[in-house]
Every structure is written in structure tokens, then in C-alpha cells.
CSV table of C-alpha atoms and ligand atoms in Angstrom, one decimal:
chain,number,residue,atom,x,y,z
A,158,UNK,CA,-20.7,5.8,29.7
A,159,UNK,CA,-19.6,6.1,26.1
A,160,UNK,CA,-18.4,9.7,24.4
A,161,UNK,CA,-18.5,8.5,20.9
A,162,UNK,CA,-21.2,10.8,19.1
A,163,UNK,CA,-20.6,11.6,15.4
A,164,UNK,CA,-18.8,9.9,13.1
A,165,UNK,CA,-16.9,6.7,13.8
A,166,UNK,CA,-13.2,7.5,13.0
A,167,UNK,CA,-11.3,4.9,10.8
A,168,UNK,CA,-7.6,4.1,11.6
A,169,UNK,CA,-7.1,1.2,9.9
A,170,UNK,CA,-4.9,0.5,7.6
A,171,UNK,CA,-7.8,0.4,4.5
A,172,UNK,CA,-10.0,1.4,3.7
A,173,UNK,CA,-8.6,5.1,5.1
A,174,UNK,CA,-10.4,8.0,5.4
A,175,UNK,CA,-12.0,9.3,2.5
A,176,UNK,CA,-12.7,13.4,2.5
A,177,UNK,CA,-15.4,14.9,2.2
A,178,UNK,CA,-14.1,16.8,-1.4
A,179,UNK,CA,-13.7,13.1,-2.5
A,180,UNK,CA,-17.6,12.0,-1.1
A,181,UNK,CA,-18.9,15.1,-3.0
A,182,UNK,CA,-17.3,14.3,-6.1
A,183,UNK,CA,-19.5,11.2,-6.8
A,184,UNK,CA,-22.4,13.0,-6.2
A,185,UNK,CA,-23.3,13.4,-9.9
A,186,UNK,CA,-25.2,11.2,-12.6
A,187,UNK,CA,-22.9,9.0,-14.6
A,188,UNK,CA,-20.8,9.6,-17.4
A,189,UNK,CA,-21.7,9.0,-21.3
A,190,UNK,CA,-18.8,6.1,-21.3
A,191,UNK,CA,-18.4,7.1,-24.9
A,192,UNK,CA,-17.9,11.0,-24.5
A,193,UNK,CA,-14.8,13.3,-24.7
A,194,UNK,CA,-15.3,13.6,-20.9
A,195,UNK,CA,-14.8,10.5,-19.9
A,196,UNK,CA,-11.8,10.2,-22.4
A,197,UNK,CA,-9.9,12.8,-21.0
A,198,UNK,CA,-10.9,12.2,-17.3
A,199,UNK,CA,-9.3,8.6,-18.6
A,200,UNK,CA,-6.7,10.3,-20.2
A,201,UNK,CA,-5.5,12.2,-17.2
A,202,UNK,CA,-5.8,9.7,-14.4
A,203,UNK,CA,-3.4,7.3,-16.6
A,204,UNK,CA,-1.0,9.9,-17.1
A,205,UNK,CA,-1.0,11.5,-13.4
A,206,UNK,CA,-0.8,7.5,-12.2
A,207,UNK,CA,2.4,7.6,-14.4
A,208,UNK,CA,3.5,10.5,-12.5
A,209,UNK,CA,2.6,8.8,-9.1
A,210,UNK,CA,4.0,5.7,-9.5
A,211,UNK,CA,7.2,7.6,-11.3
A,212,UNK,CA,7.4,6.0,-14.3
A,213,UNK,CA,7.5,6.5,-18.4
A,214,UNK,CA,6.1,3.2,-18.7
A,215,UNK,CA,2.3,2.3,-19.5
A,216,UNK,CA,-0.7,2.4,-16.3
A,217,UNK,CA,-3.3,0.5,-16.3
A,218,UNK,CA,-6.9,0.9,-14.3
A,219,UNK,CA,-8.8,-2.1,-13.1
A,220,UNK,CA,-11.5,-1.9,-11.5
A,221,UNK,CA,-10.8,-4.5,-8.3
A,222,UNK,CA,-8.8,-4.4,-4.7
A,223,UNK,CA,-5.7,-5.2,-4.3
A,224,UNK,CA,-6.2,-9.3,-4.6
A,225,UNK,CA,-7.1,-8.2,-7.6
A,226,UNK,CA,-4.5,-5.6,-9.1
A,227,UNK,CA,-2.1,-8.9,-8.2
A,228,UNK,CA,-3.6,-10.9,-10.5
A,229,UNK,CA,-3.5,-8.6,-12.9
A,230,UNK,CA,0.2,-8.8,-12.7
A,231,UNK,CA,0.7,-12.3,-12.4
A,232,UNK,CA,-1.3,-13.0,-15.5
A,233,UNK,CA,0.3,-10.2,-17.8
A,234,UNK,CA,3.9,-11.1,-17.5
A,235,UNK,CA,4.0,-14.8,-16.2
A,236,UNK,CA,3.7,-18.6,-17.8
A,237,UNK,CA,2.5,-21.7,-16.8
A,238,UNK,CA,5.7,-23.2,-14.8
A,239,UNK,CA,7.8,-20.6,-14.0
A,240,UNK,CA,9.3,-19.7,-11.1
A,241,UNK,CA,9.1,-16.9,-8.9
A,242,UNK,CA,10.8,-15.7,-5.7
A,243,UNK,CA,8.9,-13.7,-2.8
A,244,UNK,CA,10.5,-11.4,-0.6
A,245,UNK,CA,8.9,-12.4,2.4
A,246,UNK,CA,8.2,-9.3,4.9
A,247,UNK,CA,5.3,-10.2,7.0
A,248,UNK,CA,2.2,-11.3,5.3
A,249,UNK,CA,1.4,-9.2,2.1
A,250,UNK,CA,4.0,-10.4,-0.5
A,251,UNK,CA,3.6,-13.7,0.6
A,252,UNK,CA,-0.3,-13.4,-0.2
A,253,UNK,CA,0.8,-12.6,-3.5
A,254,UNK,CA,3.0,-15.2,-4.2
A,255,UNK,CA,0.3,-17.3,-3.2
A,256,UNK,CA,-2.4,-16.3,-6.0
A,257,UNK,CA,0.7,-16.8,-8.4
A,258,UNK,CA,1.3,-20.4,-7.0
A,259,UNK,CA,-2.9,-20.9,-7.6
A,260,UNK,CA,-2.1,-19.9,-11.1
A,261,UNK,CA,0.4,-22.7,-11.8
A,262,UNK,CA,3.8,-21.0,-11.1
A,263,UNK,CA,6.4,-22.3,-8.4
A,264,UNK,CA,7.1,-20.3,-5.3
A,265,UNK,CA,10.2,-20.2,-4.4
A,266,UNK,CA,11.1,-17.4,-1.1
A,267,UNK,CA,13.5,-15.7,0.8
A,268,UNK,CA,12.3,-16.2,4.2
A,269,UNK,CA,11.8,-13.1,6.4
A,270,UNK,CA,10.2,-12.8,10.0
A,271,UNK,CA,7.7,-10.3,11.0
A,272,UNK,CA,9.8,-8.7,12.8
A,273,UNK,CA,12.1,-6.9,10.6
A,274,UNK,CA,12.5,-6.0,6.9
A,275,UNK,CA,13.5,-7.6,3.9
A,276,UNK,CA,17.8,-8.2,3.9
A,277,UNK,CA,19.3,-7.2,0.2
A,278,UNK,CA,22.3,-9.2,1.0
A,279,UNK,CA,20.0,-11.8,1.2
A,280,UNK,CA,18.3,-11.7,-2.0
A,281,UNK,CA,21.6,-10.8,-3.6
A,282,UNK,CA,23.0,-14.4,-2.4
A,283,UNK,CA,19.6,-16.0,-3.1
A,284,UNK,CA,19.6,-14.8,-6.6
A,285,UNK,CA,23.8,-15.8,-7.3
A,286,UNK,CA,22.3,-19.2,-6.2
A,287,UNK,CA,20.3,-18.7,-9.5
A,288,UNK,CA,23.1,-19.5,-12.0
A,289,UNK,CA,20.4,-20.7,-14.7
A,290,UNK,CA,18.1,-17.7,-14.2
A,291,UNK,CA,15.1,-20.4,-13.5
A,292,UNK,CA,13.5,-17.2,-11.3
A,293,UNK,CA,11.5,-15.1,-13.9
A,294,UNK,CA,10.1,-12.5,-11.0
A,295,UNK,CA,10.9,-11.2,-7.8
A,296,UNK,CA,7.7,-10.0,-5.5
A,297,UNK,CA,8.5,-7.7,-2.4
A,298,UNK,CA,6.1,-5.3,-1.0
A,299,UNK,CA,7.1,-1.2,0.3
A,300,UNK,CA,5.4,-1.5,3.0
A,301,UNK,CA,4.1,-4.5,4.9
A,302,UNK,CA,0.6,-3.5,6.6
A,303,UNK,CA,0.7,-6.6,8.6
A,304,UNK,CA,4.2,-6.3,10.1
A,305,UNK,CA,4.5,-2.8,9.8
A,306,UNK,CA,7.7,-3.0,8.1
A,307,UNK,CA,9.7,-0.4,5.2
A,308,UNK,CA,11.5,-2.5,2.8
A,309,UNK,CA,14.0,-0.4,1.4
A,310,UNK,CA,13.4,-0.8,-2.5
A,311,UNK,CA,16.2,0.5,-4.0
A,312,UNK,CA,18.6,-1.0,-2.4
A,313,UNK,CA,17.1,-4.4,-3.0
A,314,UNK,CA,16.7,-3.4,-6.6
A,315,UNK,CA,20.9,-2.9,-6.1
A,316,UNK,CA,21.2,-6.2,-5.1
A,317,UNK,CA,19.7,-7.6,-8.0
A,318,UNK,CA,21.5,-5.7,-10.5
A,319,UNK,CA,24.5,-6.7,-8.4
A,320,UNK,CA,24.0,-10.3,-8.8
A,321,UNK,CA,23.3,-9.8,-12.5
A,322,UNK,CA,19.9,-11.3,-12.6
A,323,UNK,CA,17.2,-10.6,-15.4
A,324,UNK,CA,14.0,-11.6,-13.2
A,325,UNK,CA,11.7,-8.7,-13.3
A,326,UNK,CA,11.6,-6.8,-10.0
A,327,UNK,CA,7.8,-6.5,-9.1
A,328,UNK,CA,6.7,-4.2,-6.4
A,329,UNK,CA,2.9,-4.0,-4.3
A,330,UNK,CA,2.4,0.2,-3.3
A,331,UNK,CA,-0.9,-0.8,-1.9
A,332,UNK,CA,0.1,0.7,1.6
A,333,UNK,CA,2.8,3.2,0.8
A,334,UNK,CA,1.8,5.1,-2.8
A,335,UNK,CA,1.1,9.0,-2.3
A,336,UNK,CA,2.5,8.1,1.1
A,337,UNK,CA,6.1,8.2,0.6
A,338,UNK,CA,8.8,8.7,-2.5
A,339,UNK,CA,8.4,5.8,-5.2
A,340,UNK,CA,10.7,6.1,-8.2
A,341,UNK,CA,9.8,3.3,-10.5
A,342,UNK,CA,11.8,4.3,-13.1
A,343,UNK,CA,15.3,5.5,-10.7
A,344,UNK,CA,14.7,2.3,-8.7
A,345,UNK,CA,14.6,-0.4,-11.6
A,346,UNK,CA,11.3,-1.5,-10.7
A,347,UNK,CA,9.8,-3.2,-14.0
A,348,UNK,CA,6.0,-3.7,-12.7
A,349,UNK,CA,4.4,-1.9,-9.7
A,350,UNK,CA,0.8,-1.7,-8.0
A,351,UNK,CA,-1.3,0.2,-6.0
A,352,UNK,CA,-5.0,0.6,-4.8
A,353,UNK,CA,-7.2,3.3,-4.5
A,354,UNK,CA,-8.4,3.3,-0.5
A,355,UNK,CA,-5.6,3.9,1.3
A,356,UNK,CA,-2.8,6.3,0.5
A,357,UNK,CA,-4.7,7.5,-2.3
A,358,UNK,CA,-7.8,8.4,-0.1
A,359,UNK,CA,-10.6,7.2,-2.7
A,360,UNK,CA,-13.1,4.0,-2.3
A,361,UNK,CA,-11.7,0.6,-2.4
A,362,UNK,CA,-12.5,-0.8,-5.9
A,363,UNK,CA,-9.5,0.3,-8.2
A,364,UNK,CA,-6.1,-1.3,-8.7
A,365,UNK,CA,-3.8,0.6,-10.6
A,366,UNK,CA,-0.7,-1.1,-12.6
A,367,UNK,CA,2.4,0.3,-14.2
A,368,UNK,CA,4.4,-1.9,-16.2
A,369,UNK,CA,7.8,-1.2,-18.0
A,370,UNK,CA,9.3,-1.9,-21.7
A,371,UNK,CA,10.7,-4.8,-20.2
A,372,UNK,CA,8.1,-6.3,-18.7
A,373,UNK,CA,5.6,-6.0,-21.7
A,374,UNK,CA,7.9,-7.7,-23.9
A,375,UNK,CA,7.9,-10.4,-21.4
A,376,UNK,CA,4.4,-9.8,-21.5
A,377,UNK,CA,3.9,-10.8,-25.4
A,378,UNK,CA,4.6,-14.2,-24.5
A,379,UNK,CA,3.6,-14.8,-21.2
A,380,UNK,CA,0.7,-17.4,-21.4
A,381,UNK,CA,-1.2,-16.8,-18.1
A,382,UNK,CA,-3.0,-13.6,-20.0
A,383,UNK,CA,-6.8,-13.8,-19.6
A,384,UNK,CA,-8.7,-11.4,-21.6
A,385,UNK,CA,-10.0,-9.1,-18.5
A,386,UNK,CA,-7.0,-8.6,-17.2
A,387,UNK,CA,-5.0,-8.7,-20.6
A,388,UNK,CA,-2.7,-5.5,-21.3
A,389,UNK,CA,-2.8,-6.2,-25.1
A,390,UNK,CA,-6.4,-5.9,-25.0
A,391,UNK,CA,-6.3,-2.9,-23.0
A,392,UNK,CA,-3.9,-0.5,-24.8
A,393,UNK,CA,-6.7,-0.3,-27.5
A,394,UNK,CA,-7.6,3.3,-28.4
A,395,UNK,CA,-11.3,3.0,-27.2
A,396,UNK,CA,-11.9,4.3,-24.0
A,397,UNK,CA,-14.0,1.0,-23.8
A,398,UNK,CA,-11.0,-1.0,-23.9
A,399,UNK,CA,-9.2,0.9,-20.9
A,400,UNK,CA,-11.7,-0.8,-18.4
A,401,UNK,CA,-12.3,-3.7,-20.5
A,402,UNK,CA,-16.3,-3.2,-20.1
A,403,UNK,CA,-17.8,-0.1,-18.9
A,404,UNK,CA,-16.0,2.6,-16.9
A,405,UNK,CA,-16.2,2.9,-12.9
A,406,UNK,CA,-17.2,6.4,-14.0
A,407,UNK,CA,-17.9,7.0,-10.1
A,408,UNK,CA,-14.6,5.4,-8.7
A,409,UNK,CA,-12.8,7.7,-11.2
A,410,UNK,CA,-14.4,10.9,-10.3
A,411,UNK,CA,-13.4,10.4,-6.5
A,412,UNK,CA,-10.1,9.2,-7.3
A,413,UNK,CA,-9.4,12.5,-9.7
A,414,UNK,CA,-10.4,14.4,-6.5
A,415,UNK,CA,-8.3,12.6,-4.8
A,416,UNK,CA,-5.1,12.7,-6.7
A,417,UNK,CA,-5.9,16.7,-7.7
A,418,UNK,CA,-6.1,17.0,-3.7
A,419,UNK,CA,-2.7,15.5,-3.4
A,420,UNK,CA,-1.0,17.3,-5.9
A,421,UNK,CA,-2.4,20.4,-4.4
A,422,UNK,CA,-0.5,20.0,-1.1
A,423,UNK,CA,2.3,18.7,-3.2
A,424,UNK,CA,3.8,14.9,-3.1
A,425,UNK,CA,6.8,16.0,-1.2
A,426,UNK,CA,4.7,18.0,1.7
A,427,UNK,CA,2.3,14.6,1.7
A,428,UNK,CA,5.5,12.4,2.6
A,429,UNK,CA,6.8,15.2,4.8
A,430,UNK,CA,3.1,15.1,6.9
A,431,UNK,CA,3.2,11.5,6.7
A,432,UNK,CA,6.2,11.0,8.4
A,433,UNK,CA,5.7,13.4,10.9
A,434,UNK,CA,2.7,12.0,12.4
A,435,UNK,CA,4.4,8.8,11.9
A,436,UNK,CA,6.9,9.9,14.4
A,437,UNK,CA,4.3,11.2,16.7
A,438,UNK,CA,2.8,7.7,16.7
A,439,UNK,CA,6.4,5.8,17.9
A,440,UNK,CA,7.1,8.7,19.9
A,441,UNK,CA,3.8,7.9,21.8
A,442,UNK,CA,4.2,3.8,21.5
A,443,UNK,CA,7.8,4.2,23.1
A,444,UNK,CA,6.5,5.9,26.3
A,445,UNK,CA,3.7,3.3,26.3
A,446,UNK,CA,6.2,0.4,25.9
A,447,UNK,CA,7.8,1.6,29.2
A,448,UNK,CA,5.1,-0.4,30.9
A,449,UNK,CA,6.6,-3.7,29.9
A,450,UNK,CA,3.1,-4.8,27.9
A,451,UNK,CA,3.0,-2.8,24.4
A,452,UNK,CA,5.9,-3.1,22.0
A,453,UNK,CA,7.1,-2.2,18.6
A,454,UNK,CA,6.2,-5.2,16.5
A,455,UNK,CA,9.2,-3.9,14.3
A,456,UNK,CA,12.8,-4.3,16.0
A,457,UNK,CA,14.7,-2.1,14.2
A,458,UNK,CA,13.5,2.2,14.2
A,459,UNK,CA,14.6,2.6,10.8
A,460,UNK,CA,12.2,-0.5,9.4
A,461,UNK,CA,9.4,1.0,10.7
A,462,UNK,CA,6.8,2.3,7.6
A,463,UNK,CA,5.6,5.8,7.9
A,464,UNK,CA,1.7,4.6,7.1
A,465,UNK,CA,0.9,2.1,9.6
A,466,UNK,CA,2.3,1.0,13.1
A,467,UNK,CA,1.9,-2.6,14.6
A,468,UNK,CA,1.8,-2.7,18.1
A,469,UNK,CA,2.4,-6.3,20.1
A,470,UNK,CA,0.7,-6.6,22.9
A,471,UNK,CA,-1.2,-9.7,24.4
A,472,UNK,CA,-4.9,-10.3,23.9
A,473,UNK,CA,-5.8,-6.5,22.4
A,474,UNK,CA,-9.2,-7.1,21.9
A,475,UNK,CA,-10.6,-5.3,25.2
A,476,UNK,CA,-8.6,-2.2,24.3
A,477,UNK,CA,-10.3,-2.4,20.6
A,478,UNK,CA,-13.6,-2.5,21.6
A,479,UNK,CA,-13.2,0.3,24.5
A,480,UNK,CA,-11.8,2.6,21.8
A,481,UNK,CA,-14.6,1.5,19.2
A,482,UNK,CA,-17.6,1.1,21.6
A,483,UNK,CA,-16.2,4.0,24.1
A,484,UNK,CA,-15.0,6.6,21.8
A,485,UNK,CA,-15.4,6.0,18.2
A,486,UNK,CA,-12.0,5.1,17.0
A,487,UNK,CA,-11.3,2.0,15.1
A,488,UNK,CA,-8.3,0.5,14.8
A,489,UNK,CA,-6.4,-2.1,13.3
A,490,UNK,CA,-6.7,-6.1,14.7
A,491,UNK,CA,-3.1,-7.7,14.3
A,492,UNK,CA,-3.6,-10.2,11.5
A,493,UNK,CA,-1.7,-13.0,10.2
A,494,UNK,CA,0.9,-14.8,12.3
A,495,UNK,CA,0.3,-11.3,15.0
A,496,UNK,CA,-4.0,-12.2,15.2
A,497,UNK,CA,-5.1,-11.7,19.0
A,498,UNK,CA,-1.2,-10.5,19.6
A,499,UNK,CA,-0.8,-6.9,18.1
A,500,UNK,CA,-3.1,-3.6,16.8
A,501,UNK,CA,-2.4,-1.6,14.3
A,502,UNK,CA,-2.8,2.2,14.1
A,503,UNK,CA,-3.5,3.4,10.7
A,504,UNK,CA,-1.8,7.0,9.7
A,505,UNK,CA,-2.0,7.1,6.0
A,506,UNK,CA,-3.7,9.1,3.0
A,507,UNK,CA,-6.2,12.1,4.4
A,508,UNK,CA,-4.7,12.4,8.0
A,509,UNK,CA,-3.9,15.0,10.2
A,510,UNK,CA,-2.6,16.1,13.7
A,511,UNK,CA,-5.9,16.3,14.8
A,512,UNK,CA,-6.9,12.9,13.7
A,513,UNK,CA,-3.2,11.5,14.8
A,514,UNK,CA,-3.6,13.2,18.4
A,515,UNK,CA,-6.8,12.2,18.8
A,516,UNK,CA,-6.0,9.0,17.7
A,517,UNK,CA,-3.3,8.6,20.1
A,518,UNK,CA,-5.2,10.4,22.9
A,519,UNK,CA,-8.1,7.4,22.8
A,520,UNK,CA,-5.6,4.7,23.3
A,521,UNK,CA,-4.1,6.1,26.0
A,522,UNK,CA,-7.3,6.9,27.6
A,523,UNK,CA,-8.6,2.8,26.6
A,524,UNK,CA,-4.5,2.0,28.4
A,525,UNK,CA,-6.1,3.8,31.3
A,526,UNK,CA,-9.3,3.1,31.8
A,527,UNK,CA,-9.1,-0.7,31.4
A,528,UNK,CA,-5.4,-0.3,33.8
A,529,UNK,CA,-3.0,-2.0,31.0
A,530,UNK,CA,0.4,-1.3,32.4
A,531,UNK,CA,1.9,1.6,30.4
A,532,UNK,CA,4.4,4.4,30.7
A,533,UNK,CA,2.3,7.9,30.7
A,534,UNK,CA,2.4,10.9,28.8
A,535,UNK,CA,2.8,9.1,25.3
A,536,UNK,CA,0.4,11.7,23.6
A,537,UNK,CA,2.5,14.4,25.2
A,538,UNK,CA,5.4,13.0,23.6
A,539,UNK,CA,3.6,13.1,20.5
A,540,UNK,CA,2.0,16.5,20.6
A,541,UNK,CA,6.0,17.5,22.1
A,542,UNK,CA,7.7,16.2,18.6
A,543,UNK,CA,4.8,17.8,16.6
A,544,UNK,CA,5.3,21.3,18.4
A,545,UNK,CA,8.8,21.0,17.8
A,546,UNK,CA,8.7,20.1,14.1
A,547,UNK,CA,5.5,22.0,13.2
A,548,UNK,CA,7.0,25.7,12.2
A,549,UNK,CA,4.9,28.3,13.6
B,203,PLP,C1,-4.3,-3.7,1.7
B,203,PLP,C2,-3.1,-4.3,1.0
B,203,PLP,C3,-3.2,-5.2,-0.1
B,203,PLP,C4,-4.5,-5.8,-0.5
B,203,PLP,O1,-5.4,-4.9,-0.9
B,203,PLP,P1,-7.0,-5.3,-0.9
B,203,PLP,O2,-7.6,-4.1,-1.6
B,203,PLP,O3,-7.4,-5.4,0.5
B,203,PLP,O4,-7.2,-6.5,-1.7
B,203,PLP,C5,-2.1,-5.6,-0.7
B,203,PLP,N1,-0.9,-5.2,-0.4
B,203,PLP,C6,-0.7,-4.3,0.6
B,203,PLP,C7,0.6,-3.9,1.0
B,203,PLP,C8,-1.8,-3.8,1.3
B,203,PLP,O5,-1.6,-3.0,2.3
């Protein structure tokens, strides 16, 4: 017996939900890549990135994932022999310290566990290690999709200012931009990136990039630059040279959809939602964890992000497929060090109560049916916080 008719529901942490507005607004024959139209829709997604991202310094768009938007970093601001030191939080700074140590640069890191977020005092210490200023970047991610982990960003920004390192202080968004408050500029954050497919609700196949003063004067000498990826290149004044090639004309009208949809509701009412139905998720994994066989992957409350929760629990794969093959809703597989030991529920870019509770509602009925020990009532906890929060 299976009640999963209509569409399949994503909650994974990427690609998220796209809306319909979004769907729709690719509908349409492509761009003349050399008209006024696609200038200016060029024009403004640059300049509202800027605003996303909180920065006066330069955007980039490239058309690739995440992997990709990495790479563009690296190359831009980095030499052959370097060093670099990765916050380690779980498994996505790590991944990109990992393209940069393909590239030729030594990886030095601060070792984390999945279990908890990155330590300022730690980097702080780390970095007075440094006396010779060897390290040339630090990499930390805002929010790890694997562990599930917040880093707090400014303060580790504070701790390297308080150690009086120059390294540039390099941050990944993927998983938290349009999600949360991100203050490039007010946190000393030199370069940051983001995607397009999951806090910012459009297809995967744009990385976005915003780089500082400071790191593109780094940049004029940094010999890892390959002509795709190449900043230089790409602050040219022809719209060709923004994309280096031709324009993802499509990619770009579902991602100004996106971005005009966000700054309807307003960023701060976005982060607001998002952490509400954050809560409504741990409010409902707390009761669950009562049965002694789900957990917070996360220790600490505070450290938990507000886009995506990892659940521990042994072997998760039957209560996957009951919730995929039963009742439409996909979730995340634990990945990384947490494969075949955690899930992942997914509550970022286009969600709602409805799609939270229901969500929510399909686990517990998967805890149920397949008679995984669990406290009950976790949706009730969830739809209790959300009545209470939720102003009539
Ligand atoms: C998803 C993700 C990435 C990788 O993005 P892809 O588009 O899958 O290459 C990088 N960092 C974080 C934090 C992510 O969540």
C-alpha cells in the first residue's frame, strides 16, 4: 500500500525545491547574448549577488556546481606551493581543501569532528603557531551539509584578526546563502561562494563568487589562474566576457526569479521562516530521540544550522525507502564519515510549514510503521512551537 501520488517531494539538502514562478520563468526562447537585455539582466544579478552575499566587492557568475565555484576560488587568488589551512567541520571544507591540494598547494587543517562546530580559539592558536605567515588562506564553510553544523563566522573572522594574521579568510555559502544573515563585508570575509540550487531555489548549474580588494590584489599575482575561471578576464566590459563564452541565459532567468522572489518576502523574514521551521524540525527529532535509536548528529543546540538537520541513527536505509517508495518524500542519506549511520532532512530555500509538517509527519509515520523505537508526538511538538511562534 503506497499513498505517494503526485509529485515526489525533495528534502534533501540540493538540489531544493524549485517553485513553480522559478519553472515558468525558463519557459521562453533564449536571449540575443549580445542585447541590452541580457546586459542588464547581467547587470542586475551581479549587483543583487553583491547585495546577497553583503559585500562592495566584485561577483562573479560561473556557470558550474559548487565543485566548481571552488575552483574558481582556488585558481583566482592562489600559487603553486602555498599553503592553506582548512577549517575542518564535517566534510564540505575539507572537500575543498582537497581540489586545492590537486592543484599543487599544501593542506595544512585544524581538525574538527563531525560532531560539533569549528573552535575560534583554535584557529586563533593555530594561526599564532604561524609566526612566518607560510598560510596564504583560511577555508571554513557556514554551514556543513554533511554534519549539520553552524560555524560561527564572525567570530572566527575575530580570531584571526586577533592573532594578526594576513591569510585571506575564504568562506563556502553553498548551504546557508538567502538562508541566514551573511555580512561579507562586517565579517572580514575577503572571498565567499555560493550556488544556485539550494538556498537560492534555482537549478543546480551556477556558482556565484565575491571577491574583495584584498583578495584581487592577491589575485594579480596568483599563478594558478586559468583563463575560464580567470577574474581578469572576466571584468571585461562585454557581456561575453562575464560568462567567459555564452550566457546560461536560462539559468539566469530562473535565478532572477528566484532572487526577485526572495527579496519580495524580504531577507530578514526568509531567515526568520528558516529558522522557525528549523526549530520545528529539532523540536520533533528531540521527542523522537526519546526512543534511545535517533539522535542529533550535532552535540551542542546552538551548532545546529537552520538549513539542514543530520539525524544518527543505525542502518537508515529502510526508513528512506518507506518514506520515498511509501509516501513520496525524499530525504537526505548520511554521507561521508555518517554513510549508512545518519539522514538528513533538508529545510532550506522554497520551504514552508506545510512542506516542514509534512515532512516531519512521514518520518514519524516510516518510525511507526516499520516499529523503530521513538518517543511520540514529535510532529505535535513541531506543529506546538509553530502555533506558538506563528502570530495569528
Ligand atoms: C552542496 C554543497 C557544496 C557542493 O555543491 P555542488 O553543487 O554539489 O558541487 C559545497 N559546499 C556546501 C556547503 C554544500 O552544501
Amino acid at each position: 500500500m503506497v499513498v505517494r501520488a503526485g509529485r515526489e517531494f525533495l528534502a534533501i539538502p540540493g538540489p531544493s525545491t524549485i517553485p513553480d514562478e522559478v519553472l515558468r520563468a525558463m519557459h521562453r526562447p533564449p536571449l540575443d547574448i549580445y542585447s541590452d537585455t541580457m546586459a542588464q539582466l547581467t547587470h542586475g544579478l551581479l549587483r543583487d549577488l553583491g547585495t546577497l552575499f553583503a559585500t562592495k566587492g566584485q561577483t562573479y557568475i560561473y556557470i558550474a556546481n559548487g565543485h566548481g565555484t571552488w575552483e574558481a576560488v582556488l585558481t583566482n587568488v592562489l600559487s603553486r606551493g602555498d599553503t592553506i589551512l582548512v577549517l575542518e567541520s564535517g566534510r564540505f571544507a575539507v572537500g575543498w581543501g582537497n581540489a586545492a591540494r590537486a592543484m599543487g598547494v599544501n593542506v595544512e587543517s585544524v581538525k574538527g569532528d563531525w560532531n560539533r562546530a569549528i573552535r575560534p580559539a583554535e584557529v586563533e592558536a593555530r594561526l599564532r603557531e604561524d609566526t612566518d605567515h607560510k598560510i596564504k588562506a583560511i577555508l571554513a564553510v557556514q554551514i556543513d551539509t554533511a554534519s549539520g553544523a553552524i560555524n560561527d563566522i564572525p567570530a572566527i573572522s575575530k580570531a584571526i584578526k586577533a592573532a594578526g594574521h594576513p591569510a585571506l579568510f575564504m568562506v563556502d555559502a553553498v548551504a546557508s546563502l538567502g538562508c541566514m544573515p551573511f555580512e561579507m563585508d562586517a565579517w572580514g570575509i575577503d572571498v565567499a561562494m555560493s550556488a544556485s540550487q539550494k538556498g537560492l531555489m534555482a537549478p543546480p548549474g551556477l556558482g556565484y563568487v565575491a571577491a574583495n580588494e584584498r583578495a584581487r590584489a592577491i589575485h594579480k599575482t596568483a599563478d594558478l589562474r586559468t583563463p575560464y575561471w580567470d577574474w581578469t578576464q572576466r571584468d571585461g566590459l562585454e557581456n561575453y566576457n562575464k560568462y567567459a563564452g555564452t550566457a546560461p541565459v536560462h539559468l539566469l532567468f530562473a535565478q532572477r526569479q528566484a532572487i526577485d522572489m526572495l527579496f519580495d518576502e524580504k531577507l530578514p523574514n526568509a531567515f526568520l521562516r528558516h529558522s522557525l521551521l528549523a526549530e520545528a524540525v529539532r523540536r520533533a527529532v528531540t521527542v523522537w530521540a526519546e526512543g534511545g535509536v535517533l539522535s542529533f548528529n550535532i552535540n551542542e543546540p546552538s551548532e545546529r544550522g537552520n538549513t539542514v538537520t543530520t539525524v544518527r541513527m543505525d542502518n537508515p536505509a529502510p526508513l528512506l525507502a518507506y518514506c520515498k517508495n511509501n509516501c513520496g518524500v525524499v530525504l537526505g542519506v548520511g554521507i561521508g564519515d555518517l554513510q549508512d549511520q545518519a539522514f538528513r532532512i533538508a529545510h532550506m530555500g522554497h520551504v514552508n510549514a506545510p512542506m516542514i509538517l509534512g515532512t516531519l509527519g512521514v518520518v514519524e509515520m516510516g518510525l511507526q510503521a516499520l516499529g523503530i523505537p521513538h518517543g511520540e508526538g514529535g510532529t505535535e511538538a513541531a506543529i506546538t512551537l509553530l502555533g506558538q511562534s506563528v502570530e495569528a
